Every structure is written in C-alpha cells, then in structure tokens.
The first five atom37 places (N, CA, C, CB, O) and aatype in JSON, in Angstrom:
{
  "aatype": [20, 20, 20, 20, 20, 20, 20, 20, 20, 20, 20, 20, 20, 20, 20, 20, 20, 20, 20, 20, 20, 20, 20, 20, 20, 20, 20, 20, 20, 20, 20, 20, 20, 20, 20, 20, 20, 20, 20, 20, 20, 20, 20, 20, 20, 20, 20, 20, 20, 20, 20, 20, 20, 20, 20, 20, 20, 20, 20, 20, 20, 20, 20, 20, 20, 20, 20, 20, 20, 20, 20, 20, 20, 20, 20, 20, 20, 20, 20, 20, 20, 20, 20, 20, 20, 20, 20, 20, 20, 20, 20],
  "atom_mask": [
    [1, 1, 1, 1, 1],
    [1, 1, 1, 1, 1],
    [1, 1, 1, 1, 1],
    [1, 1, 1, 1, 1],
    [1, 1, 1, 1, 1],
    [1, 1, 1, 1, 1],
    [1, 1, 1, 1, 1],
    [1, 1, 1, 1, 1],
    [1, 1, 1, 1, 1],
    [1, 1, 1, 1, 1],
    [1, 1, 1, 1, 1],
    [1, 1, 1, 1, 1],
    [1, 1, 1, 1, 1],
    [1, 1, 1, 1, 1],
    [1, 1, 1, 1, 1],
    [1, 1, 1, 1, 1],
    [1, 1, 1, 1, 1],
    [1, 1, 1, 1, 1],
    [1, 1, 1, 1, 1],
    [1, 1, 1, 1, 1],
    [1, 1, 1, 1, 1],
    [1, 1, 1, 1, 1],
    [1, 1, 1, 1, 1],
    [1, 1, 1, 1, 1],
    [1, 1, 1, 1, 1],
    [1, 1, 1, 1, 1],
    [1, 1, 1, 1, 1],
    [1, 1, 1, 1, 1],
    [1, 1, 1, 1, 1],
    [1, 1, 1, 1, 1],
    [1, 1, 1, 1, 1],
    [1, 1, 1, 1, 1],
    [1, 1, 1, 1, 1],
    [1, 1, 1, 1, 1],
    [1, 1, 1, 1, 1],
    [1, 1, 1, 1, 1],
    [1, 1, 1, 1, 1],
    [1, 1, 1, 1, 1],
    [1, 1, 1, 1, 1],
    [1, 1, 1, 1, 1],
    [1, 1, 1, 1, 1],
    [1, 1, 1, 1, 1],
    [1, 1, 1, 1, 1],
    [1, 1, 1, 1, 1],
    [1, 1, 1, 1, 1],
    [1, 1, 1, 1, 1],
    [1, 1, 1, 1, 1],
    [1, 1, 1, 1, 1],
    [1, 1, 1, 1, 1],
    [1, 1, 1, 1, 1],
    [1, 1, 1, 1, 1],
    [1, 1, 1, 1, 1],
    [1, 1, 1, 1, 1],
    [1, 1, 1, 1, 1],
    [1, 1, 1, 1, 1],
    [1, 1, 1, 1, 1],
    [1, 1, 1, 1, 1],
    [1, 1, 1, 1, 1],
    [1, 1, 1, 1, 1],
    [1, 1, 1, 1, 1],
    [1, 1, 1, 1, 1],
    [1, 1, 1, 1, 1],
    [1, 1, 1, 1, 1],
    [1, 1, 1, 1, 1],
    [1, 1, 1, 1, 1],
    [1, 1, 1, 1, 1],
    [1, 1, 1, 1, 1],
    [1, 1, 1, 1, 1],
    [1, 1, 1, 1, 1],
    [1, 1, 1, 1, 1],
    [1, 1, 1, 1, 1],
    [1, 1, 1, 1, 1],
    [1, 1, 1, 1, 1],
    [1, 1, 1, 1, 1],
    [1, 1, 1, 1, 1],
    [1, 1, 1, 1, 1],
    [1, 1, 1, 1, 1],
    [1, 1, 1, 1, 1],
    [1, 1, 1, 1, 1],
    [1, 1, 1, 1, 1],
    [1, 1, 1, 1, 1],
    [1, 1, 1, 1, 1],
    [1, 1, 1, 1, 1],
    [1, 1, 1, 1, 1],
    [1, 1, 1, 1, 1],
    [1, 1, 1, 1, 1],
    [1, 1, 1, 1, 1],
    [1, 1, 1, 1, 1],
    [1, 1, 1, 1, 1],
    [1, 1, 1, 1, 1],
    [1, 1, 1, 1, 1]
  ],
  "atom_positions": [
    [[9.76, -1.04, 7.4], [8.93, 0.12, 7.56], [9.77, 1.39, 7.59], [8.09, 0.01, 8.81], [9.37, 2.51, 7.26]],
    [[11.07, 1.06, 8.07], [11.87, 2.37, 7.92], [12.24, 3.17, 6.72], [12.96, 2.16, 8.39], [12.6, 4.34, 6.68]],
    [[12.03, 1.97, 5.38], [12.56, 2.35, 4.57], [11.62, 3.22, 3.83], [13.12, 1.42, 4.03], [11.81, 4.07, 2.96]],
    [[10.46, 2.75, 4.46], [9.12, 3.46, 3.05], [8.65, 4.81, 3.85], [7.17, 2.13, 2.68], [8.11, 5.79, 3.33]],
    [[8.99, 4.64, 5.29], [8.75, 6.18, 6.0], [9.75, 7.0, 5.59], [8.79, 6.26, 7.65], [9.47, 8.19, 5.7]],
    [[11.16, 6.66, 5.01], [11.51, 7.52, 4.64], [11.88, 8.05, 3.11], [12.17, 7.48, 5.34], [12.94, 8.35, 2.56]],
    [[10.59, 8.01, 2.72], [10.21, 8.45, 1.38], [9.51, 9.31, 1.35], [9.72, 7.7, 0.63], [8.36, 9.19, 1.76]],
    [[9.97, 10.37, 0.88], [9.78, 12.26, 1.21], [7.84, 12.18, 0.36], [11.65, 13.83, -0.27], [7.15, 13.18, 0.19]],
    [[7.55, 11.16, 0.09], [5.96, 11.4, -0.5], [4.92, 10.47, 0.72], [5.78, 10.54, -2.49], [3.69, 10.39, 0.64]],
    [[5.82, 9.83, 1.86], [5.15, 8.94, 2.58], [4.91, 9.72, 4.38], [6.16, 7.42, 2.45], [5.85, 9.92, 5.14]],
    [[3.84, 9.96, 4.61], [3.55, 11.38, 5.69], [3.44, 9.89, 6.42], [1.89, 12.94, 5.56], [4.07, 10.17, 7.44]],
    [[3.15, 8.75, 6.56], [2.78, 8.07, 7.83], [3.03, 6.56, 7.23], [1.08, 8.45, 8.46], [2.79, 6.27, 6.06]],
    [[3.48, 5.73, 8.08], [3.38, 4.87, 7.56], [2.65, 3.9, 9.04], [4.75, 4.59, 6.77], [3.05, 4.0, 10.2]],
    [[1.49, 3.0, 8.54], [0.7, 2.57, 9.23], [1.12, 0.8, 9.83], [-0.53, 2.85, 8.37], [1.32, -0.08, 9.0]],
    [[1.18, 0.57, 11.13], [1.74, -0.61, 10.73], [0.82, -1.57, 10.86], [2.86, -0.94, 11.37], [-0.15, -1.34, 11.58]],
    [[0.97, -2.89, 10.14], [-0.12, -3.93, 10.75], [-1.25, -3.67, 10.18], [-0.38, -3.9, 12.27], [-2.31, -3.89, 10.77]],
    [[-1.21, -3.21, 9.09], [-2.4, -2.93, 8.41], [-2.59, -3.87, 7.43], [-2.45, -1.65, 7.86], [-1.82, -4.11, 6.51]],
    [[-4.1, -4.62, 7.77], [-4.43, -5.53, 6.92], [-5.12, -5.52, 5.44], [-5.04, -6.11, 7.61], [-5.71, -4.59, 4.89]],
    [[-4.81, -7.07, 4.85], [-4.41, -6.67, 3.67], [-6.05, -6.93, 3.54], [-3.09, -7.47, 2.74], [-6.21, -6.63, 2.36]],
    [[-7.11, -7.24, 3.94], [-8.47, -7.27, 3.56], [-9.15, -5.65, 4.89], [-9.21, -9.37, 3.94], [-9.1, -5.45, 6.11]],
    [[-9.62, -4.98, 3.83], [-9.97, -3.92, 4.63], [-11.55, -4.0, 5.02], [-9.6, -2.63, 3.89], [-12.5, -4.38, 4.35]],
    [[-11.47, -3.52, 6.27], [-12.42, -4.08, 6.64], [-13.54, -2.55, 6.78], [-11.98, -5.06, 7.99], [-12.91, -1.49, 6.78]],
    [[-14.54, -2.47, 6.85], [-15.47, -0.91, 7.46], [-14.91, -0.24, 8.5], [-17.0, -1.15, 8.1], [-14.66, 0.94, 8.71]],
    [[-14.73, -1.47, 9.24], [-14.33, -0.41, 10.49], [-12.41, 0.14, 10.48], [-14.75, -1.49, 12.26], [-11.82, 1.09, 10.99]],
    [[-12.09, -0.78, 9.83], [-10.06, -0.33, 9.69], [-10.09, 0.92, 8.35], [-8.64, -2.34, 8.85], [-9.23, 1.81, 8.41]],
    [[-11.09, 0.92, 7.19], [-11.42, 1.91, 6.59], [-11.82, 3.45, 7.45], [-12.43, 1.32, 5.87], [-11.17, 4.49, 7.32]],
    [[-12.82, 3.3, 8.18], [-13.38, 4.29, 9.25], [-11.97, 4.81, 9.95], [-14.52, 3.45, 10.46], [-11.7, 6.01, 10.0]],
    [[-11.33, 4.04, 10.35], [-10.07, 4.54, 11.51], [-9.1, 5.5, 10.55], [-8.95, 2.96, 12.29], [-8.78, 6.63, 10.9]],
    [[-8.67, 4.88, 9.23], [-7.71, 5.07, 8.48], [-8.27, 6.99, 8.13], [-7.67, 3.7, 7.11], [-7.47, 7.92, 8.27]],
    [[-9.58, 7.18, 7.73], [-9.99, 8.12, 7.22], [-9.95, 8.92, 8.79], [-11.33, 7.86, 6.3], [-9.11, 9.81, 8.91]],
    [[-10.8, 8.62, 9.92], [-10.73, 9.84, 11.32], [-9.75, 9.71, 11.92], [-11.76, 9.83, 12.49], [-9.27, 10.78, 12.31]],
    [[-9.06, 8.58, 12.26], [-8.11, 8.49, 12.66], [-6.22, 9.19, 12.47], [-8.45, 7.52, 12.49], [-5.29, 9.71, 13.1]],
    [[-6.74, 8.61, 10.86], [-5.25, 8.42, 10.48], [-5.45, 9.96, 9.32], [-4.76, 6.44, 9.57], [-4.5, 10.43, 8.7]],
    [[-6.61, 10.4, 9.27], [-6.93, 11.52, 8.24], [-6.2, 11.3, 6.83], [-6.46, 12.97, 8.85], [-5.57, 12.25, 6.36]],
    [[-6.26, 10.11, 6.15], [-6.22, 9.87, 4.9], [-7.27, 10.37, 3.98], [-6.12, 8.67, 4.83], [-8.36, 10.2, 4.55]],
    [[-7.41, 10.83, 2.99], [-7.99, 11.03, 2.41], [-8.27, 10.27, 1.17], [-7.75, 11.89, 2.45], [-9.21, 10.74, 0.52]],
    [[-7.68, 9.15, 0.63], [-7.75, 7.94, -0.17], [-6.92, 6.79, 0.24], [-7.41, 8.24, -1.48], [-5.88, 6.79, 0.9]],
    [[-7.63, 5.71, -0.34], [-7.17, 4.6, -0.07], [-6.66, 4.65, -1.64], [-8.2, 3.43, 0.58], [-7.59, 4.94, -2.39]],
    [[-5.58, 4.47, -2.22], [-4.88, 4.38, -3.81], [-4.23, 2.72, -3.63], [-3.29, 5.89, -4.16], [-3.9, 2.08, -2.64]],
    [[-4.25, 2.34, -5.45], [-3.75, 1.07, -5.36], [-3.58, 1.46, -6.78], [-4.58, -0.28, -4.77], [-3.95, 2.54, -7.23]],
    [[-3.04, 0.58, -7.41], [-2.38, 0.5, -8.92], [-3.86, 0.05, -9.67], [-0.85, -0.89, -9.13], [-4.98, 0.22, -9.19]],
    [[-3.61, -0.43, -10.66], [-4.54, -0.79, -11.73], [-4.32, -2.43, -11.9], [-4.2, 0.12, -13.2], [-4.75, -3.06, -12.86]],
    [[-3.74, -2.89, -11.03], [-4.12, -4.41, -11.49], [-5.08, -4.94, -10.27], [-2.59, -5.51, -11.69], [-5.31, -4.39, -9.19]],
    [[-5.54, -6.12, -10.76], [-6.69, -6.41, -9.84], [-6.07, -6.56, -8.48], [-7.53, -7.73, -10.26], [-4.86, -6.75, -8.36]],
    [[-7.02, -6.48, -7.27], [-6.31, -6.79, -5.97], [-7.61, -7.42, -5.52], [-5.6, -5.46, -4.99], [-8.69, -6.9, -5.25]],
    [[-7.07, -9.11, -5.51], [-9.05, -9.97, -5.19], [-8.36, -10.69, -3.99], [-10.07, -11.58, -6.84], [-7.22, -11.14, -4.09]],
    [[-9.06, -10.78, -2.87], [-9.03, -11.45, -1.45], [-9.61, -12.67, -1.85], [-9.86, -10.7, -0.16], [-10.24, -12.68, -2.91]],
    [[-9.49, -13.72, -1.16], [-9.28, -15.25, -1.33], [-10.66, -15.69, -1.97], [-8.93, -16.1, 0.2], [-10.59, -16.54, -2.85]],
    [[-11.81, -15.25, -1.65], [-12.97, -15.53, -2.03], [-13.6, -15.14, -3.16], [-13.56, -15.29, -1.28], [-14.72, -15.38, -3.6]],
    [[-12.48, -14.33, -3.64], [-12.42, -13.91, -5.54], [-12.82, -12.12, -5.42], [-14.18, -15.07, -6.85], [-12.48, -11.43, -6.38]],
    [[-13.59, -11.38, -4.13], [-14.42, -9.86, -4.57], [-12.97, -9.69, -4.53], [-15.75, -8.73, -3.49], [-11.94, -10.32, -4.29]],
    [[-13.48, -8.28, -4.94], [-12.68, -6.81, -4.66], [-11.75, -6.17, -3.39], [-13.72, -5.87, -4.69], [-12.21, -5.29, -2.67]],
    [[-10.5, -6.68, -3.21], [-10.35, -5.8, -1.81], [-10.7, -4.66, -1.63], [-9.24, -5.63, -1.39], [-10.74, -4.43, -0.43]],
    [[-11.08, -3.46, -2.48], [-11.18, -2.45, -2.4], [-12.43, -1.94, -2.31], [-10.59, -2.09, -3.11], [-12.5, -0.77, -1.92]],
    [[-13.62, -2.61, -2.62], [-15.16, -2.31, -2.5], [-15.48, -1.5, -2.09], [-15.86, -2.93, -1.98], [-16.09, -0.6, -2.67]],
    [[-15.08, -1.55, -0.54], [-15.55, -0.67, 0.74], [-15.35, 0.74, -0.01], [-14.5, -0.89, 2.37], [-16.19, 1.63, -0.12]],
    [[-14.01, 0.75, -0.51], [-13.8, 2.53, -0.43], [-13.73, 2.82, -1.89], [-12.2, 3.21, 0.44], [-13.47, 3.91, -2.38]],
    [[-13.94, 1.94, -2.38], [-14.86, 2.36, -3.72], [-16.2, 3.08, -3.78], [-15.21, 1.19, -4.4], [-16.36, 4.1, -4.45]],
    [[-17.33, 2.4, -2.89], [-17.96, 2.27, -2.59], [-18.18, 4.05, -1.47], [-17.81, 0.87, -2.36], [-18.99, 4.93, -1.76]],
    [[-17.98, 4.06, -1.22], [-17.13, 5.42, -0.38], [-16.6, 6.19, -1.17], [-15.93, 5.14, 0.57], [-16.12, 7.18, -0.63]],
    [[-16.5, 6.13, -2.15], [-15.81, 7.33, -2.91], [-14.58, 7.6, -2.97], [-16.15, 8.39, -2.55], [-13.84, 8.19, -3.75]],
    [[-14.43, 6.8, -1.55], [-12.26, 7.35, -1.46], [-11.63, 6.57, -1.8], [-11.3, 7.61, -0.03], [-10.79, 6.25, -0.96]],
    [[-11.57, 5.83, -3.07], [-10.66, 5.08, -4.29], [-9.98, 5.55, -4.72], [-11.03, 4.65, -5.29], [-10.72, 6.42, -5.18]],
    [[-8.78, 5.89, -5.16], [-8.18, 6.08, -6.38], [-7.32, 5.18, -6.9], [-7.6, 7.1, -6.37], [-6.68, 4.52, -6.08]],
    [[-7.08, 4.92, -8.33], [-6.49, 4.27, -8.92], [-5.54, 4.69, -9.85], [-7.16, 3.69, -9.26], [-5.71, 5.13, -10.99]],
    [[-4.62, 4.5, -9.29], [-3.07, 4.8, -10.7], [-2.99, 3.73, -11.57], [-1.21, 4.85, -10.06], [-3.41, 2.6, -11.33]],
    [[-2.18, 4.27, -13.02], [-1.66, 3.54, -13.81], [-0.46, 2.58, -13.3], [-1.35, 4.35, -14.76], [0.27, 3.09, -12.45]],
    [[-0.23, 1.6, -13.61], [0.77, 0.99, -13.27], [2.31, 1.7, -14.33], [0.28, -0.67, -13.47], [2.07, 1.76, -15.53]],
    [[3.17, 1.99, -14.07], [4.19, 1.45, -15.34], [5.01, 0.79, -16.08], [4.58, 1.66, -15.53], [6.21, 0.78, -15.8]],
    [[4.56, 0.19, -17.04], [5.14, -1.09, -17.86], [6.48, -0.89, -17.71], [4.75, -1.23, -19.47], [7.18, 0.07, -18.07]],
    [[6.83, -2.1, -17.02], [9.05, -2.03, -16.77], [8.91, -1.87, -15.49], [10.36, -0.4, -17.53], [9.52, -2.71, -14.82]],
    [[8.37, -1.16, -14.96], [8.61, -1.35, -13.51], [7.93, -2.09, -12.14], [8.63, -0.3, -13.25], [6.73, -2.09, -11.89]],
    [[8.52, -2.44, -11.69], [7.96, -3.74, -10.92], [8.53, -3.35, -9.45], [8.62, -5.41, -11.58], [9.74, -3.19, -9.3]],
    [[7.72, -3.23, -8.51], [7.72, -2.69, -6.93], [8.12, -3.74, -6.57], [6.42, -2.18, -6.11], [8.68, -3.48, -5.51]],
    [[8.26, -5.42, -6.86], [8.84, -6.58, -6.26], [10.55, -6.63, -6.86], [7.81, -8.01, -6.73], [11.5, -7.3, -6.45]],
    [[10.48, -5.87, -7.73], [12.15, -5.66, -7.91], [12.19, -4.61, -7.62], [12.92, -5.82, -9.2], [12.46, -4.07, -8.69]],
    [[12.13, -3.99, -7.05], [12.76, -2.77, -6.31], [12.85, -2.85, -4.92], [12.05, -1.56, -6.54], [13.55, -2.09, -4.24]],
    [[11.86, -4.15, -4.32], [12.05, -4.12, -2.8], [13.29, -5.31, -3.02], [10.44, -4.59, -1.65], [14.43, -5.13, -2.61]],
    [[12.99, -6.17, -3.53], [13.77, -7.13, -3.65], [15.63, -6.43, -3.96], [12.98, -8.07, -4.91], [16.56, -7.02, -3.43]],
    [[15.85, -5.39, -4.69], [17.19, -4.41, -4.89], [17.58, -4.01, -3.4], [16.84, -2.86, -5.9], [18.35, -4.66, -2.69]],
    [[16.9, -2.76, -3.0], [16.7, -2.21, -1.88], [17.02, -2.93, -0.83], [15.59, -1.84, -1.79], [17.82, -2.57, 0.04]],
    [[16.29, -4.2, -0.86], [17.21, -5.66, 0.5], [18.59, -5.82, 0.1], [16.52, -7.72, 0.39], [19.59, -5.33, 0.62]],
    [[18.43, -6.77, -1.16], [19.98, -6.45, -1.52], [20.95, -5.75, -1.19], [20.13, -6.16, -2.35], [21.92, -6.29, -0.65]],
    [[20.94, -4.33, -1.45], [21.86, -3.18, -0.98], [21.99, -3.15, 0.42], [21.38, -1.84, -1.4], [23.0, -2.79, 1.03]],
    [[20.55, -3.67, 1.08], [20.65, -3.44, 2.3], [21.84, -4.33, 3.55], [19.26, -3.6, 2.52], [22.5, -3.97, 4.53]],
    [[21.63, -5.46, 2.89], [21.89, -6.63, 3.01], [23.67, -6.49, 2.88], [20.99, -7.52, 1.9], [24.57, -6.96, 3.58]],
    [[23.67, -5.76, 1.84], [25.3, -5.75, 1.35], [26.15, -4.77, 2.45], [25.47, -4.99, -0.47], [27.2, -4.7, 3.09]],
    [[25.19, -4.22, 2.24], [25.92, -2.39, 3.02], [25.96, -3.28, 4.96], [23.84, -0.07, 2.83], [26.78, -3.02, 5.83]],
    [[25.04, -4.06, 5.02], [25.62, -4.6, 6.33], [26.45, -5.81, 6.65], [24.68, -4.77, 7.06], [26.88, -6.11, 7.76]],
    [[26.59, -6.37, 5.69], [27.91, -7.26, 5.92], [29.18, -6.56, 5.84], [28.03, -8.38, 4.88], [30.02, -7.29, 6.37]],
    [[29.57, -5.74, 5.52], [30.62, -5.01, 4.94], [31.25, -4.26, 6.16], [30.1, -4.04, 3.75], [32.21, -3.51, 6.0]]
  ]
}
C-alpha cells in the first residue's frame, strides 16, 4: 500500500477494500471517502457467480471505464516493482 500511495495521481489509498462491491461499501466510498468514480479498465471484471462487479455504480452513474494499453500489463509491473524491491533489500 505504500507503494501505490505514493503515486503523485493516488489522493488516498483505501485499505481492505473488497473486491465485490457492495451498496453500502459503494455509499461509504462516495460520502465517506468523497470519490467521485469508481474507474476500472476495459476488460471484464465478473465475481464468482458470472454478473458484473461493477453494476452497482454503473447503475449509479459513477462508472468510468478506461482503455486498457496493449503491452502493458499492471501484473508485470507489480511483479518488477517487488523485484526491485526485494533486491534493493537484500543488498
């Protein structure tokens, strides 16, 4: 969590936030946490029973959806990022 709070585009980082959103963890995120969208990429994101994780705030209006970009992959970049991390503390 330290690493993604300190990413000059990341104002909060929430912890323990589950990966099926629920009405009421939606509700908190927006008065609470004063988000103004819930954003996710463009590939599907389906919870075990096949819907939409995202319904709720679709549904709500406060969706947005980015393009993904072809070549880049957020599981190799966390997966780097450990690495380095990993290195820089054995050393």
């Amino acid at each position: 969590m330290i690493m993604v709070n300190a990413v000059k585009w990341v104002d909060e980082v929430i912890p323990d936030a589950p990966y099926a959103i629920t009405e009421e963890f939606m509700n908190k995120l927006f008065d609470e946490y004063k988000i103004d969208y819930i954003i996710h990429g463009d590939d599907p994101c389906l919870l075990p029973d096949g819907s939409d994780a995202y319904a709720l705030a679709k549904k709500a209006g406060r969706y947005k959806q980015i393009k993904r970009t072809e070549g880049v992959s957020s599981t190799d970049i966390v997966g780097t990022v450990h690495i380095s991390s990993s290195s820089s503390l054995a050393m």
